[in-house]
Amino acid sequence: ALGPVIAPHADQRARGQQVSSVPIHSLRMQGILAKQDVIFGGTGETLTLSHETLHPSAYESGIMLALRALGSTRGVVVGLDRLIHLGPSDPEAPTGIPSDLE
C-alpha cells in the first residue's frame, strides 16, 4: 500500500478544488519545478496549452526586471505585464520601468 503524500507546502487547497466552477488539480513530482496545463474541451476534442519550468534559471530575467524597476515604481505592482507593457494600463499610472530600460 502507498503511504501518505508528503507535500512541500501546507496549503493543499488546489487538489480537486473548484474555482468559479472550473476544476483545478495540483500535482507535485520530483524533477518538475512547475508545470501548468490549461485544457479546453468540446465534443470529441481538446486543446491543451502547456508550460513546464525545468530549472530555476527560467525565473531570472523576470526577477531582474522587477529588481531594476523597484527604484522608480510607486505603489504595488502585481505581475510583470505592467513592467513589459503587455496589459492594458492607465496612461497616467507609472509603468515601473526605469527610464534607461524604456
PDB file of N, CA and C in Angstrom:
ATOM      1  N   ALA A   1       0.848  -1.188   0.000  1.00  0.00           N
ATOM      2  CA  ALA A   1       0.000   0.000   0.000  1.00  0.00           C
ATOM      3  C   ALA A   1       0.887   1.243   0.000  1.00  0.00           C
ATOM      4  N   LEU A   2       0.405   2.247  -0.680  1.00  0.00           N
ATOM      5  CA  LEU A   2       1.128   3.512  -0.739  1.00  0.00           C
ATOM      6  C   LEU A   2       0.899   4.304   0.533  1.00  0.00           C
ATOM      7  N   GLY A   3       1.920   4.991   0.972  1.00  0.00           N
ATOM      8  CA  GLY A   3       1.808   5.825   2.157  1.00  0.00           C
ATOM      9  C   GLY A   3       1.221   7.181   1.819  1.00  0.00           C
ATOM     10  N   PRO A   4       1.104   8.051   2.800  1.00  0.00           N
ATOM     11  CA  PRO A   4       0.551   9.389   2.561  1.00  0.00           C
ATOM     12  C   PRO A   4       1.477  10.220   1.676  1.00  0.00           C
ATOM     13  N   VAL A   5       0.903  11.174   0.991  1.00  0.00           N
ATOM     14  CA  VAL A   5       1.668  12.084   0.143  1.00  0.00           C
ATOM     15  C   VAL A   5       2.320  13.128   1.031  1.00  0.00           C
ATOM     16  N   ILE A   6       3.614  13.291   0.903  1.00  0.00           N
ATOM     17  CA  ILE A   6       4.325  14.322   1.657  1.00  0.00           C
ATOM     18  C   ILE A   6       4.341  15.568   0.790  1.00  0.00           C
ATOM     19  N   ALA A   7       3.651  16.591   1.228  1.00  0.00           N
ATOM     20  CA  ALA A   7       3.520  17.816   0.443  1.00  0.00           C
ATOM     21  C   ALA A   7       4.563  18.834   0.877  1.00  0.00           C
ATOM     22  N   PRO A   8       5.185  19.529  -0.096  1.00  0.00           N
ATOM     23  CA  PRO A   8       6.181  20.537   0.252  1.00  0.00           C
ATOM     24  C   PRO A   8       5.569  21.803   0.836  1.00  0.00           C
ATOM     25  N   HIS A   9       4.272  21.979   0.670  1.00  0.00           N
ATOM     26  CA  HIS A   9       3.601  23.183   1.153  1.00  0.00           C
ATOM     27  C   HIS A   9       2.392  22.784   1.993  1.00  0.00           C
ATOM     28  N   ALA A  10       2.119  23.535   3.028  1.00  0.00           N
ATOM     29  CA  ALA A  10       0.978  23.233   3.890  1.00  0.00           C
ATOM     30  C   ALA A  10      -0.349  23.526   3.198  1.00  0.00           C
ATOM     31  N   ASP A  11      -0.364  24.462   2.264  1.00  0.00           N
ATOM     32  CA  ASP A  11      -1.598  24.855   1.583  1.00  0.00           C
ATOM     33  C   ASP A  11      -1.841  23.911   0.402  1.00  0.00           C
ATOM     34  N   GLN A  12      -2.737  22.991   0.547  1.00  0.00           N
ATOM     35  CA  GLN A  12      -3.011  21.995  -0.492  1.00  0.00           C
ATOM     36  C   GLN A  12      -4.416  22.165  -1.073  1.00  0.00           C
ATOM     37  N   ARG A  13      -4.975  23.367  -1.040  1.00  0.00           N
ATOM     38  CA  ARG A  13      -6.346  23.573  -1.495  1.00  0.00           C
ATOM     39  C   ARG A  13      -6.555  23.241  -2.963  1.00  0.00           C
ATOM     40  N   ALA A  14      -5.525  23.285  -3.800  1.00  0.00           N
ATOM     41  CA  ALA A  14      -5.713  23.099  -5.237  1.00  0.00           C
ATOM     42  C   ALA A  14      -5.968  21.644  -5.628  1.00  0.00           C
ATOM     43  N   ARG A  15      -5.878  20.736  -4.724  1.00  0.00           N
ATOM     44  CA  ARG A  15      -6.128  19.332  -5.061  1.00  0.00           C
ATOM     45  C   ARG A  15      -7.626  19.096  -5.218  1.00  0.00           C
ATOM     46  N   GLY A  16      -8.101  19.137  -6.444  1.00  0.00           N
ATOM     47  CA  GLY A  16      -9.504  18.884  -6.724  1.00  0.00           C
ATOM     48  C   GLY A  16     -10.426  20.050  -6.408  1.00  0.00           C
ATOM     49  N   GLN A  17      -9.890  21.211  -6.153  1.00  0.00           N
ATOM     50  CA  GLN A  17     -10.700  22.379  -5.815  1.00  0.00           C
ATOM     51  C   GLN A  17     -11.423  22.905  -7.054  1.00  0.00           C
ATOM     52  N   GLN A  18     -12.591  23.511  -6.840  1.00  0.00           N
ATOM     53  CA  GLN A  18     -13.329  24.178  -7.908  1.00  0.00           C
ATOM     54  C   GLN A  18     -13.168  25.685  -7.723  1.00  0.00           C
ATOM     55  N   VAL A  19     -12.749  26.377  -8.777  1.00  0.00           N
ATOM     56  CA  VAL A  19     -12.627  27.831  -8.763  1.00  0.00           C
ATOM     57  C   VAL A  19     -13.549  28.354  -9.849  1.00  0.00           C
ATOM     58  N   SER A  20     -14.582  29.080  -9.455  1.00  0.00           N
ATOM     59  CA  SER A  20     -15.596  29.561 -10.404  1.00  0.00           C
ATOM     60  C   SER A  20     -16.102  28.405 -11.265  1.00  0.00           C
ATOM     61  N   SER A  21     -16.400  27.299 -10.642  1.00  0.00           N
ATOM     62  CA  SER A  21     -16.917  26.060 -11.245  1.00  0.00           C
ATOM     63  C   SER A  21     -15.941  25.388 -12.210  1.00  0.00           C
ATOM     64  N   VAL A  22     -14.660  25.794 -12.183  1.00  0.00           N
ATOM     65  CA  VAL A  22     -13.629  25.150 -13.006  1.00  0.00           C
ATOM     66  C   VAL A  22     -12.806  24.245 -12.096  1.00  0.00           C
ATOM     67  N   PRO A  23     -12.718  22.934 -12.409  1.00  0.00           N
ATOM     68  CA  PRO A  23     -11.920  22.053 -11.553  1.00  0.00           C
ATOM     69  C   PRO A  23     -10.427  22.337 -11.689  1.00  0.00           C
ATOM     70  N   ILE A  24      -9.752  22.460 -10.560  1.00  0.00           N
ATOM     71  CA  ILE A  24      -8.316  22.737 -10.506  1.00  0.00           C
ATOM     72  C   ILE A  24      -7.645  21.559  -9.806  1.00  0.00           C
ATOM     73  N   HIS A  25      -6.566  21.065 -10.388  1.00  0.00           N
ATOM     74  CA  HIS A  25      -5.836  19.954  -9.786  1.00  0.00           C
ATOM     75  C   HIS A  25      -4.374  20.346  -9.640  1.00  0.00           C
ATOM     76  N   SER A  26      -3.750  19.860  -8.606  1.00  0.00           N
ATOM     77  CA  SER A  26      -2.352  20.168  -8.346  1.00  0.00           C
ATOM     78  C   SER A  26      -1.584  18.866  -8.164  1.00  0.00           C
ATOM     79  N   LEU A  27      -0.512  18.721  -8.921  1.00  0.00           N
ATOM     80  CA  LEU A  27       0.362  17.557  -8.797  1.00  0.00           C
ATOM     81  C   LEU A  27       1.753  18.039  -8.419  1.00  0.00           C
ATOM     82  N   ARG A  28       2.433  17.266  -7.608  1.00  0.00           N
ATOM     83  CA  ARG A  28       3.807  17.587  -7.255  1.00  0.00           C
ATOM     84  C   ARG A  28       4.664  16.375  -7.587  1.00  0.00           C
ATOM     85  N   MET A  29       5.669  16.591  -8.452  1.00  0.00           N
ATOM     86  CA  MET A  29       6.507  15.480  -8.882  1.00  0.00           C
ATOM     87  C   MET A  29       7.973  15.885  -8.827  1.00  0.00           C
ATOM     88  N   GLN A  30       8.809  14.967  -8.444  1.00  0.00           N
ATOM     89  CA  GLN A  30      10.241  15.216  -8.401  1.00  0.00           C
ATOM     90  C   GLN A  30      10.754  15.491  -9.815  1.00  0.00           C
ATOM     91  N   GLY A  31      11.627  16.494  -9.940  1.00  0.00           N
ATOM     92  CA  GLY A  31      12.212  16.823 -11.233  1.00  0.00           C
ATOM     93  C   GLY A  31      11.436  17.860 -12.026  1.00  0.00           C
ATOM     94  N   ILE A  32      10.237  18.190 -11.589  1.00  0.00           N
ATOM     95  CA  ILE A  32       9.432  19.213 -12.264  1.00  0.00           C
ATOM     96  C   ILE A  32       9.323  20.393 -11.313  1.00  0.00           C
ATOM     97  N   LEU A  33       9.857  21.535 -11.710  1.00  0.00           N
ATOM     98  CA  LEU A  33       9.797  22.723 -10.867  1.00  0.00           C
ATOM     99  C   LEU A  33       8.389  23.303 -10.896  1.00  0.00           C
ATOM    100  N   ALA A  34       7.838  23.471 -12.092  1.00  0.00           N
ATOM    101  CA  ALA A  34       6.473  23.983 -12.238  1.00  0.00           C
ATOM    102  C   ALA A  34       5.940  23.542 -13.595  1.00  0.00           C
ATOM    103  N   LYS A  35       4.677  23.181 -13.627  1.00  0.00           N
ATOM    104  CA  LYS A  35       4.028  22.831 -14.889  1.00  0.00           C
ATOM    105  C   LYS A  35       2.579  23.272 -14.804  1.00  0.00           C
ATOM    106  N   GLN A  36       2.139  23.991 -15.817  1.00  0.00           N
ATOM    107  CA  GLN A  36       0.759  24.434 -15.884  1.00  0.00           C
ATOM    108  C   GLN A  36       0.163  23.935 -17.189  1.00  0.00           C
ATOM    109  N   ASP A  37      -1.038  23.379 -17.114  1.00  0.00           N
ATOM    110  CA  ASP A  37      -1.792  22.975 -18.291  1.00  0.00           C
ATOM    111  C   ASP A  37      -3.152  23.636 -18.221  1.00  0.00           C
ATOM    112  N   VAL A  38      -3.575  24.200 -19.322  1.00  0.00           N
ATOM    113  CA  VAL A  38      -4.937  24.708 -19.454  1.00  0.00           C
ATOM    114  C   VAL A  38      -5.563  23.861 -20.551  1.00  0.00           C
ATOM    115  N   ILE A  39      -6.647  23.175 -20.221  1.00  0.00           N
ATOM    116  CA  ILE A  39      -7.269  22.255 -21.172  1.00  0.00           C
ATOM    117  C   ILE A  39      -8.683  22.732 -21.470  1.00  0.00           C
ATOM    118  N   PHE A  40      -8.934  23.002 -22.741  1.00  0.00           N
ATOM    119  CA  PHE A  40     -10.264  23.352 -23.211  1.00  0.00           C
ATOM    120  C   PHE A  40     -10.824  22.111 -23.895  1.00  0.00           C
ATOM    121  N   GLY A  41     -12.077  21.789 -23.640  1.00  0.00           N
ATOM    122  CA  GLY A  41     -12.635  20.591 -24.245  1.00  0.00           C
ATOM    123  C   GLY A  41     -13.998  20.837 -24.849  1.00  0.00           C
ATOM    124  N   GLY A  42     -14.224  20.188 -25.949  1.00  0.00           N
ATOM    125  CA  GLY A  42     -15.522  20.188 -26.607  1.00  0.00           C
ATOM    126  C   GLY A  42     -15.866  18.756 -26.958  1.00  0.00           C
ATOM    127  N   THR A  43     -16.975  18.560 -27.611  1.00  0.00           N
ATOM    128  CA  THR A  43     -17.379  17.224 -28.008  1.00  0.00           C
ATOM    129  C   THR A  43     -16.351  16.637 -28.967  1.00  0.00           C
ATOM    130  N   GLY A  44     -15.683  15.593 -28.541  1.00  0.00           N
ATOM    131  CA  GLY A  44     -14.724  14.905 -29.384  1.00  0.00           C
ATOM    132  C   GLY A  44     -13.400  15.603 -29.596  1.00  0.00           C
ATOM    133  N   GLU A  45     -13.090  16.625 -28.783  1.00  0.00           N
ATOM    134  CA  GLU A  45     -11.823  17.326 -28.979  1.00  0.00           C
ATOM    135  C   GLU A  45     -11.348  17.998 -27.702  1.00  0.00           C
ATOM    136  N   THR A  46     -10.044  18.209 -27.600  1.00  0.00           N
ATOM    137  CA  THR A  46      -9.449  19.016 -26.533  1.00  0.00           C
ATOM    138  C   THR A  46      -8.327  19.851 -27.127  1.00  0.00           C
ATOM    139  N   LEU A  47      -8.104  20.986 -26.509  1.00  0.00           N
ATOM    140  CA  LEU A  47      -6.972  21.850 -26.846  1.00  0.00           C
ATOM    141  C   LEU A  47      -6.219  22.071 -25.542  1.00  0.00           C
ATOM    142  N   THR A  48      -4.932  21.733 -25.526  1.00  0.00           N
ATOM    143  CA  THR A  48      -4.128  21.849 -24.316  1.00  0.00           C
ATOM    144  C   THR A  48      -3.005  22.851 -24.526  1.00  0.00           C
ATOM    145  N   LEU A  49      -2.935  23.843 -23.644  1.00  0.00           N
ATOM    146  CA  LEU A  49      -1.812  24.778 -23.586  1.00  0.00           C
ATOM    147  C   LEU A  49      -0.984  24.353 -22.386  1.00  0.00           C
ATOM    148  N   SER A  50       0.307  24.165 -22.592  1.00  0.00           N
ATOM    149  CA  SER A  50       1.145  23.627 -21.540  1.00  0.00           C
ATOM    150  C   SER A  50       2.425  24.448 -21.392  1.00  0.00           C
ATOM    151  N   HIS A  51       2.844  24.640 -20.139  1.00  0.00           N
ATOM    152  CA  HIS A  51       4.108  25.316 -19.852  1.00  0.00           C
ATOM    153  C   HIS A  51       4.799  24.532 -18.750  1.00  0.00           C
ATOM    154  N   GLU A  52       6.068  24.232 -18.951  1.00  0.00           N
ATOM    155  CA  GLU A  52       6.824  23.470 -17.964  1.00  0.00           C
ATOM    156  C   GLU A  52       8.138  24.182 -17.659  1.00  0.00           C
ATOM    157  N   THR A  53       8.406  24.405 -16.378  1.00  0.00           N
ATOM    158  CA  THR A  53       9.656  25.011 -15.932  1.00  0.00           C
ATOM    159  C   THR A  53      10.534  23.903 -15.369  1.00  0.00           C
ATOM    160  N   LEU A  54      11.713  23.751 -15.945  1.00  0.00           N
ATOM    161  CA  LEU A  54      12.599  22.661 -15.549  1.00  0.00           C
ATOM    162  C   LEU A  54      13.736  23.100 -14.636  1.00  0.00           C
ATOM    163  N   HIS A  55      14.029  24.415 -14.624  1.00  0.00           N
ATOM    164  CA  HIS A  55      15.170  24.887 -13.838  1.00  0.00           C
ATOM    165  C   HIS A  55      14.862  26.283 -13.300  1.00  0.00           C
ATOM    166  N   PRO A  56      15.285  26.590 -12.082  1.00  0.00           N
ATOM    167  CA  PRO A  56      15.026  27.914 -11.507  1.00  0.00           C
ATOM    168  C   PRO A  56      15.558  29.073 -12.349  1.00  0.00           C
ATOM    169  N   SER A  57      16.540  28.839 -13.197  1.00  0.00           N
ATOM    170  CA  SER A  57      17.086  29.922 -14.024  1.00  0.00           C
ATOM    171  C   SER A  57      16.033  30.524 -14.955  1.00  0.00           C
ATOM    172  N   ALA A  58      14.939  29.808 -15.183  1.00  0.00           N
ATOM    173  CA  ALA A  58      13.870  30.325 -16.038  1.00  0.00           C
ATOM    174  C   ALA A  58      13.246  31.593 -15.452  1.00  0.00           C
ATOM    175  N   TYR A  59      13.368  31.793 -14.152  1.00  0.00           N
ATOM    176  CA  TYR A  59      12.771  32.953 -13.493  1.00  0.00           C
ATOM    177  C   TYR A  59      13.707  34.156 -13.426  1.00  0.00           C
ATOM    178  N   GLU A  60      14.972  33.986 -13.783  1.00  0.00           N
ATOM    179  CA  GLU A  60      15.975  35.030 -13.579  1.00  0.00           C
ATOM    180  C   GLU A  60      15.654  36.338 -14.290  1.00  0.00           C
ATOM    181  N   SER A  61      15.254  36.304 -15.553  1.00  0.00           N
ATOM    182  CA  SER A  61      15.024  37.562 -16.277  1.00  0.00           C
ATOM    183  C   SER A  61      13.864  38.347 -15.679  1.00  0.00           C
ATOM    184  N   GLY A  62      12.813  37.679 -15.237  1.00  0.00           N
ATOM    185  CA  GLY A  62      11.697  38.375 -14.605  1.00  0.00           C
ATOM    186  C   GLY A  62      12.070  38.958 -13.257  1.00  0.00           C
ATOM    187  N   ILE A  63      12.853  38.221 -12.498  1.00  0.00           N
ATOM    188  CA  ILE A  63      13.315  38.721 -11.201  1.00  0.00           C
ATOM    189  C   ILE A  63      14.192  39.953 -11.395  1.00  0.00           C
ATOM    190  N   MET A  64      15.108  39.895 -12.357  1.00  0.00           N
ATOM    191  CA  MET A  64      15.990  41.041 -12.610  1.00  0.00           C
ATOM    192  C   MET A  64      15.189  42.251 -13.088  1.00  0.00           C
ATOM    193  N   LEU A  65      14.196  42.049 -13.947  1.00  0.00           N
ATOM    194  CA  LEU A  65      13.350  43.149 -14.406  1.00  0.00           C
ATOM    195  C   LEU A  65      12.638  43.803 -13.225  1.00  0.00           C
ATOM    196  N   ALA A  66      12.083  42.993 -12.341  1.00  0.00           N
ATOM    197  CA  ALA A  66      11.386  43.524 -11.169  1.00  0.00           C
ATOM    198  C   ALA A  66      12.343  44.277 -10.247  1.00  0.00           C
ATOM    199  N   LEU A  67      13.531  43.755 -10.033  1.00  0.00           N
ATOM    200  CA  LEU A  67      14.506  44.433  -9.171  1.00  0.00           C
ATOM    201  C   LEU A  67      14.940  45.769  -9.755  1.00  0.00           C
ATOM    202  N   ARG A  68      15.146  45.821 -11.079  1.00  0.00           N
ATOM    203  CA  ARG A  68      15.541  47.083 -11.716  1.00  0.00           C
ATOM    204  C   ARG A  68      14.430  48.128 -11.627  1.00  0.00           C
ATOM    205  N   ALA A  69      13.187  47.681 -11.596  1.00  0.00           N
ATOM    206  CA  ALA A  69      12.056  48.605 -11.571  1.00  0.00           C
ATOM    207  C   ALA A  69      11.750  49.137 -10.172  1.00  0.00           C
ATOM    208  N   LEU A  70      12.325  48.561  -9.141  1.00  0.00           N
ATOM    209  CA  LEU A  70      11.997  48.954  -7.766  1.00  0.00           C
ATOM    210  C   LEU A  70      12.174  50.439  -7.497  1.00  0.00           C
ATOM    211  N   GLY A  71      13.247  51.017  -7.955  1.00  0.00           N
ATOM    212  CA  GLY A  71      13.536  52.414  -7.650  1.00  0.00           C
ATOM    213  C   GLY A  71      12.546  53.404  -8.233  1.00  0.00           C
ATOM    214  N   SER A  72      11.912  53.067  -9.329  1.00  0.00           N
ATOM    215  CA  SER A  72      11.004  54.018  -9.977  1.00  0.00           C
ATOM    216  C   SER A  72       9.534  53.625  -9.863  1.00  0.00           C
ATOM    217  N   THR A  73       9.235  52.601  -9.122  1.00  0.00           N
ATOM    218  CA  THR A  73       7.854  52.129  -9.007  1.00  0.00           C
ATOM    219  C   THR A  73       7.219  52.678  -7.744  1.00  0.00           C
ATOM    220  N   ARG A  74       6.006  53.189  -7.905  1.00  0.00           N
ATOM    221  CA  ARG A  74       5.231  53.652  -6.754  1.00  0.00           C
ATOM    222  C   ARG A  74       4.073  52.694  -6.552  1.00  0.00           C
ATOM    223  N   GLY A  75       3.735  52.433  -5.309  1.00  0.00           N
ATOM    224  CA  GLY A  75       2.603  51.563  -5.022  1.00  0.00           C
ATOM    225  C   GLY A  75       2.953  50.095  -5.235  1.00  0.00           C
ATOM    226  N   VAL A  76       1.903  49.310  -5.399  1.00  0.00           N
ATOM    227  CA  VAL A  76       2.061  47.867  -5.568  1.00  0.00           C
ATOM    228  C   VAL A  76       1.827  47.505  -7.025  1.00  0.00           C
ATOM    229  N   VAL A  77       2.718  46.745  -7.595  1.00  0.00           N
ATOM    230  CA  VAL A  77       2.568  46.250  -8.964  1.00  0.00           C
ATOM    231  C   VAL A  77       2.467  44.733  -8.876  1.00  0.00           C
ATOM    232  N   VAL A  78       1.378  44.187  -9.391  1.00  0.00           N
ATOM    233  CA  VAL A  78       1.181  42.739  -9.391  1.00  0.00           C
ATOM    234  C   VAL A  78       1.335  42.243 -10.820  1.00  0.00           C
ATOM    235  N   GLY A  79       2.291  41.381 -11.053  1.00  0.00           N
ATOM    236  CA  GLY A  79       2.528  40.832 -12.382  1.00  0.00           C
ATOM    237  C   GLY A  79       3.550  41.643 -13.154  1.00  0.00           C
ATOM    238  N   LEU A  80       4.251  40.965 -14.039  1.00  0.00           N
ATOM    239  CA  LEU A  80       5.273  41.630 -14.843  1.00  0.00           C
ATOM    240  C   LEU A  80       4.690  42.312 -16.073  1.00  0.00           C
ATOM    241  N   ASP A  81       3.416  42.074 -16.388  1.00  0.00           N
ATOM    242  CA  ASP A  81       2.831  42.678 -17.590  1.00  0.00           C
ATOM    243  C   ASP A  81       2.908  44.198 -17.555  1.00  0.00           C
ATOM    244  N   ARG A  82       2.784  44.786 -16.376  1.00  0.00           N
ATOM    245  CA  ARG A  82       2.896  46.248 -16.258  1.00  0.00           C
ATOM    246  C   ARG A  82       4.322  46.715 -16.533  1.00  0.00           C
ATOM    247  N   LEU A  83       5.289  45.867 -16.303  1.00  0.00           N
ATOM    248  CA  LEU A  83       6.686  46.246 -16.500  1.00  0.00           C
ATOM    249  C   LEU A  83       7.150  46.051 -17.939  1.00  0.00           C
ATOM    250  N   ILE A  84       6.464  45.203 -18.688  1.00  0.00           N
ATOM    251  CA  ILE A  84       6.874  44.959 -20.075  1.00  0.00           C
ATOM    252  C   ILE A  84       5.783  45.352 -21.060  1.00  0.00           C
ATOM    253  N   HIS A  85       4.830  46.164 -20.595  1.00  0.00           N
ATOM    254  CA  HIS A  85       3.791  46.748 -21.448  1.00  0.00           C
ATOM    255  C   HIS A  85       2.955  45.706 -22.182  1.00  0.00           C
ATOM    256  N   LEU A  86       2.528  44.651 -21.510  1.00  0.00           N
ATOM    257  CA  LEU A  86       1.678  43.649 -22.146  1.00  0.00           C
ATOM    258  C   LEU A  86       0.202  43.856 -21.863  1.00  0.00           C
ATOM    259  N   GLY A  87      -0.113  44.423 -20.715  1.00  0.00           N
ATOM    260  CA  GLY A  87      -1.513  44.521 -20.329  1.00  0.00           C
ATOM    261  C   GLY A  87      -2.056  45.917 -20.491  1.00  0.00           C
ATOM    262  N   PRO A  88      -3.399  46.032 -20.468  1.00  0.00           N
ATOM    263  CA  PRO A  88      -3.996  47.368 -20.511  1.00  0.00           C
ATOM    264  C   PRO A  88      -3.640  48.115 -19.231  1.00  0.00           C
ATOM    265  N   SER A  89      -3.323  49.365 -19.364  1.00  0.00           N
ATOM    266  CA  SER A  89      -2.973  50.131 -18.171  1.00  0.00           C
ATOM    267  C   SER A  89      -3.429  51.570 -18.330  1.00  0.00           C
ATOM    268  N   ASP A  90      -3.573  52.223 -17.217  1.00  0.00           N
ATOM    269  CA  ASP A  90      -3.932  53.629 -17.176  1.00  0.00           C
ATOM    270  C   ASP A  90      -2.727  54.424 -17.666  1.00  0.00           C
ATOM    271  N   PRO A  91      -2.908  55.286 -18.686  1.00  0.00           N
ATOM    272  CA  PRO A  91      -1.753  56.036 -19.197  1.00  0.00           C
ATOM    273  C   PRO A  91      -1.098  56.918 -18.143  1.00  0.00           C
ATOM    274  N   GLU A  92      -1.842  57.282 -17.105  1.00  0.00           N
ATOM    275  CA  GLU A  92      -1.286  58.119 -16.039  1.00  0.00           C
ATOM    276  C   GLU A  92      -0.544  57.294 -14.990  1.00  0.00           C
ATOM    277  N   ALA A  93      -0.757  55.979 -14.985  1.00  0.00           N
ATOM    278  CA  ALA A  93      -0.141  55.135 -13.963  1.00  0.00           C
ATOM    279  C   ALA A  93       1.324  54.886 -14.306  1.00  0.00           C
ATOM    280  N   PRO A  94       2.177  54.807 -13.283  1.00  0.00           N
ATOM    281  CA  PRO A  94       3.590  54.526 -13.553  1.00  0.00           C
ATOM    282  C   PRO A  94       3.752  53.112 -14.079  1.00  0.00           C
ATOM    283  N   THR A  95       4.674  52.924 -15.003  1.00  0.00           N
ATOM    284  CA  THR A  95       4.889  51.592 -15.565  1.00  0.00           C
ATOM    285  C   THR A  95       5.806  50.761 -14.699  1.00  0.00           C
ATOM    286  N   GLY A  96       6.616  51.403 -13.900  1.00  0.00           N
ATOM    287  CA  GLY A  96       7.566  50.665 -13.091  1.00  0.00           C
ATOM    288  C   GLY A  96       8.859  50.377 -13.830  1.00  0.00           C
ATOM    289  N   ILE A  97       8.984  50.859 -15.073  1.00  0.00           N
ATOM    290  CA  ILE A  97      10.200  50.624 -15.845  1.00  0.00           C
ATOM    291  C   ILE A  97      11.103  51.842 -15.720  1.00  0.00           C
ATOM    292  N   PRO A  98      12.314  51.647 -15.244  1.00  0.00           N
ATOM    293  CA  PRO A  98      13.246  52.771 -15.188  1.00  0.00           C
ATOM    294  C   PRO A  98      13.447  53.351 -16.583  1.00  0.00           C
ATOM    295  N   SER A  99      13.650  54.662 -16.670  1.00  0.00           N
ATOM    296  CA  SER A  99      13.748  55.334 -17.967  1.00  0.00           C
ATOM    297  C   SER A  99      14.864  54.776 -18.841  1.00  0.00           C
ATOM    298  N   ASP A 100      15.927  54.252 -18.244  1.00  0.00           N
ATOM    299  CA  ASP A 100      17.008  53.706 -19.065  1.00  0.00           C
ATOM    300  C   ASP A 100      16.656  52.353 -19.688  1.00  0.00           C
ATOM    301  N   LEU A 101      15.539  51.755 -19.269  1.00  0.00           N
ATOM    302  CA  LEU A 101      15.120  50.477 -19.850  1.00  0.00           C
ATOM    303  C   LEU A 101      14.025  50.647 -20.890  1.00  0.00           C
ATOM    304  N   GLU A 102      13.432  51.839 -20.995  1.00  0.00           N
ATOM    305  CA  GLU A 102      12.341  52.046 -21.950  1.00  0.00           C
ATOM    306  C   GLU A 102      12.861  52.202 -23.346  1.00  0.00           C
TER     307      GLU A 102
END
